[in-house]
Short mmCIF file of C-alpha atoms in Angstrom, two decimals:
data_model
loop_
_atom_site.label_atom_id
_atom_site.label_comp_id
_atom_site.label_asym_id
_atom_site.label_seq_id
_atom_site.Cartn_x
_atom_site.Cartn_y
_atom_site.Cartn_z
CA GLN A 1 0.00 0.00 0.00
CA LEU A 2 1.41 3.36 -1.01
CA GLN A 3 2.34 5.68 1.87
CA VAL A 4 3.42 9.31 1.63
CA ALA A 5 5.08 11.50 4.26
CA ASP A 6 5.87 15.18 3.72
CA SER A 7 8.07 17.30 5.95
CA GLY A 8 10.37 20.31 6.09
CA GLY A 9 7.99 23.11 6.98
CA GLY A 10 8.75 25.84 9.46
CA SER A 11 8.88 29.59 10.00
CA VAL A 12 10.89 31.87 7.74
CA GLN A 13 11.19 35.61 7.14
CA PRO A 14 10.11 37.19 3.85
CA GLY A 15 12.71 36.66 1.17
CA GLY A 16 13.90 33.42 2.72
CA SER A 17 13.87 29.88 1.37
CA LEU A 18 12.71 26.43 2.46
CA THR A 19 12.89 22.95 0.94
CA LEU A 20 10.10 20.45 1.57
CA SER A 21 10.51 16.68 1.25
CA CYS A 22 8.00 14.01 0.23
CA VAL A 23 8.99 10.42 1.01
CA VAL A 24 7.04 7.71 -0.82
CA SER A 25 7.04 4.10 0.36
CA GLY A 26 5.11 0.88 -0.19
CA ASP A 27 5.68 0.72 -3.94
CA THR A 28 8.29 1.54 -6.56
CA PHE A 29 8.75 5.30 -6.31
CA SER A 30 10.02 5.63 -9.89
CA ASN A 31 6.52 4.68 -11.12
CA TYR A 32 4.83 7.65 -9.43
CA ALA A 33 4.27 11.28 -10.27
CA VAL A 34 4.29 13.75 -7.37
CA ALA A 35 2.29 16.96 -7.12
CA TRP A 36 2.50 19.66 -4.47
CA PHE A 37 -0.50 21.48 -2.98
CA ARG A 38 -0.99 24.28 -0.49
CA GLN A 39 -3.91 25.56 1.54
CA PRO A 40 -3.58 29.08 3.00
CA PRO A 41 -5.62 29.92 6.12
CA GLY A 42 -9.29 30.33 5.22
CA LYS A 43 -8.74 29.37 1.57
CA GLU A 44 -9.12 26.25 -0.55
CA ARG A 45 -6.36 23.74 -1.25
CA LEU A 46 -4.86 24.14 -4.71
CA ALA A 47 -2.14 22.41 -6.70
CA ILE A 48 0.99 24.52 -7.19
CA ALA A 49 3.49 22.19 -8.88
CA SER A 50 3.83 18.68 -10.30
CA GLY A 51 6.29 16.41 -12.10
CA ASN A 52 5.91 13.17 -14.02
CA PRO A 53 7.63 9.97 -12.81
CA THR A 54 10.81 10.68 -14.80
CA GLY A 55 10.92 14.37 -13.94
CA GLU A 56 10.91 15.24 -17.64
CA GLN A 57 7.51 16.95 -17.49
CA THR A 58 6.83 19.66 -14.92
CA TRP A 59 4.04 22.13 -14.23
CA TYR A 60 3.91 25.19 -11.97
CA GLN A 61 1.08 27.42 -10.86
CA ASP A 62 1.61 31.00 -12.02
CA ALA A 63 1.77 32.21 -8.42
CA VAL A 64 4.95 30.20 -7.75
CA LYS A 65 6.51 29.99 -11.21
CA GLY A 66 10.10 31.21 -11.19
CA ARG A 67 10.34 30.96 -7.39
CA PHE A 68 9.59 27.30 -6.62
CA THR A 69 11.35 24.28 -8.16
CA ILE A 70 10.42 20.60 -7.96
CA SER A 71 12.90 17.74 -8.15
CA ARG A 72 13.18 14.08 -7.18
CA ASP A 73 15.76 11.54 -6.08
CA ASP A 74 14.59 8.02 -6.88
CA SER A 75 17.46 6.48 -4.91
CA GLU A 76 15.99 8.12 -1.79
CA ASN A 77 12.32 7.61 -2.77
CA THR A 78 11.91 11.33 -2.22
CA ALA A 79 10.45 14.29 -4.10
CA TYR A 80 11.46 17.84 -3.18
CA LEU A 81 9.92 21.28 -3.40
CA TYR A 82 12.38 24.16 -3.20
CA MET A 83 10.66 27.43 -2.27
CA GLY A 84 12.59 30.64 -2.80
CA SER A 85 11.81 34.34 -2.43
CA LEU A 86 9.09 33.51 0.05
CA ASN A 87 6.51 36.12 0.98
CA PRO A 88 3.65 36.15 3.52
CA GLU A 89 1.17 35.05 0.83
CA ASP A 90 3.05 31.73 0.70
CA THR A 91 1.96 30.93 4.27
CA ALA A 92 -0.02 27.69 4.07
CA VAL A 93 -0.16 24.01 4.87
CA TYR A 94 1.79 22.26 2.12
CA SER A 95 1.21 18.63 1.15
CA CYS A 96 2.24 16.22 -1.59
CA ASN A 97 0.21 13.73 -3.59
CA ALA A 98 1.70 10.69 -5.36
CA ASP A 99 -0.12 8.98 -8.21
CA SER A 100 0.82 6.61 -11.03
CA LEU A 101 -0.39 9.22 -13.54
CA PHE A 102 0.76 12.81 -13.87
CA VAL A 103 -2.81 14.06 -14.21
CA GLY A 104 -3.86 11.97 -11.22
CA SER A 105 -1.32 13.63 -8.93
CA VAL A 106 -2.30 17.13 -10.12
CA LEU A 107 -5.95 16.35 -9.40
CA GLY A 108 -5.11 15.03 -5.93
CA ARG A 109 -6.35 11.52 -6.67
CA GLY A 110 -3.31 9.65 -5.36
CA ALA A 111 -1.94 9.09 -1.87
CA TRP A 112 -1.58 12.18 0.36
CA GLY A 113 1.08 13.26 2.77
CA GLN A 114 -0.10 14.54 6.15
CA GLY A 115 0.77 18.17 5.42
CA THR A 116 3.48 20.47 6.77
CA GLN A 117 3.03 24.08 7.93
CA VAL A 118 5.00 26.87 6.27
CA THR A 119 4.77 30.31 7.90
CA VAL A 120 6.33 33.39 6.30
CA SER A 121 6.25 36.46 8.53
CA THR A 122 8.37 39.18 10.12
#
């Protein structure tokens, strides 16, 4: 059974950076696409980035394009989300979703991580 665990959140000042991790276990990680979502306080959860199983196809929400970068290390069964130039609007609970299909992960139809809090403030 596929299991997903995301981590790496914390508090950071505006302009700072954080890297989140998403560890996938229970199946062959190289077969899964990983998408990243965030849910700001009082707002809906939306997808912000995704990559196909090989990492050759990527997608970014306009709000994070040019600031966030996704990557993966199949030897560690881990996907990463680098977040740079953070601002208070990036404050949210971030979570990852792993699915066998790229579109499935973007739609949140795969296995979810538990979520990790990112707070950007002075």
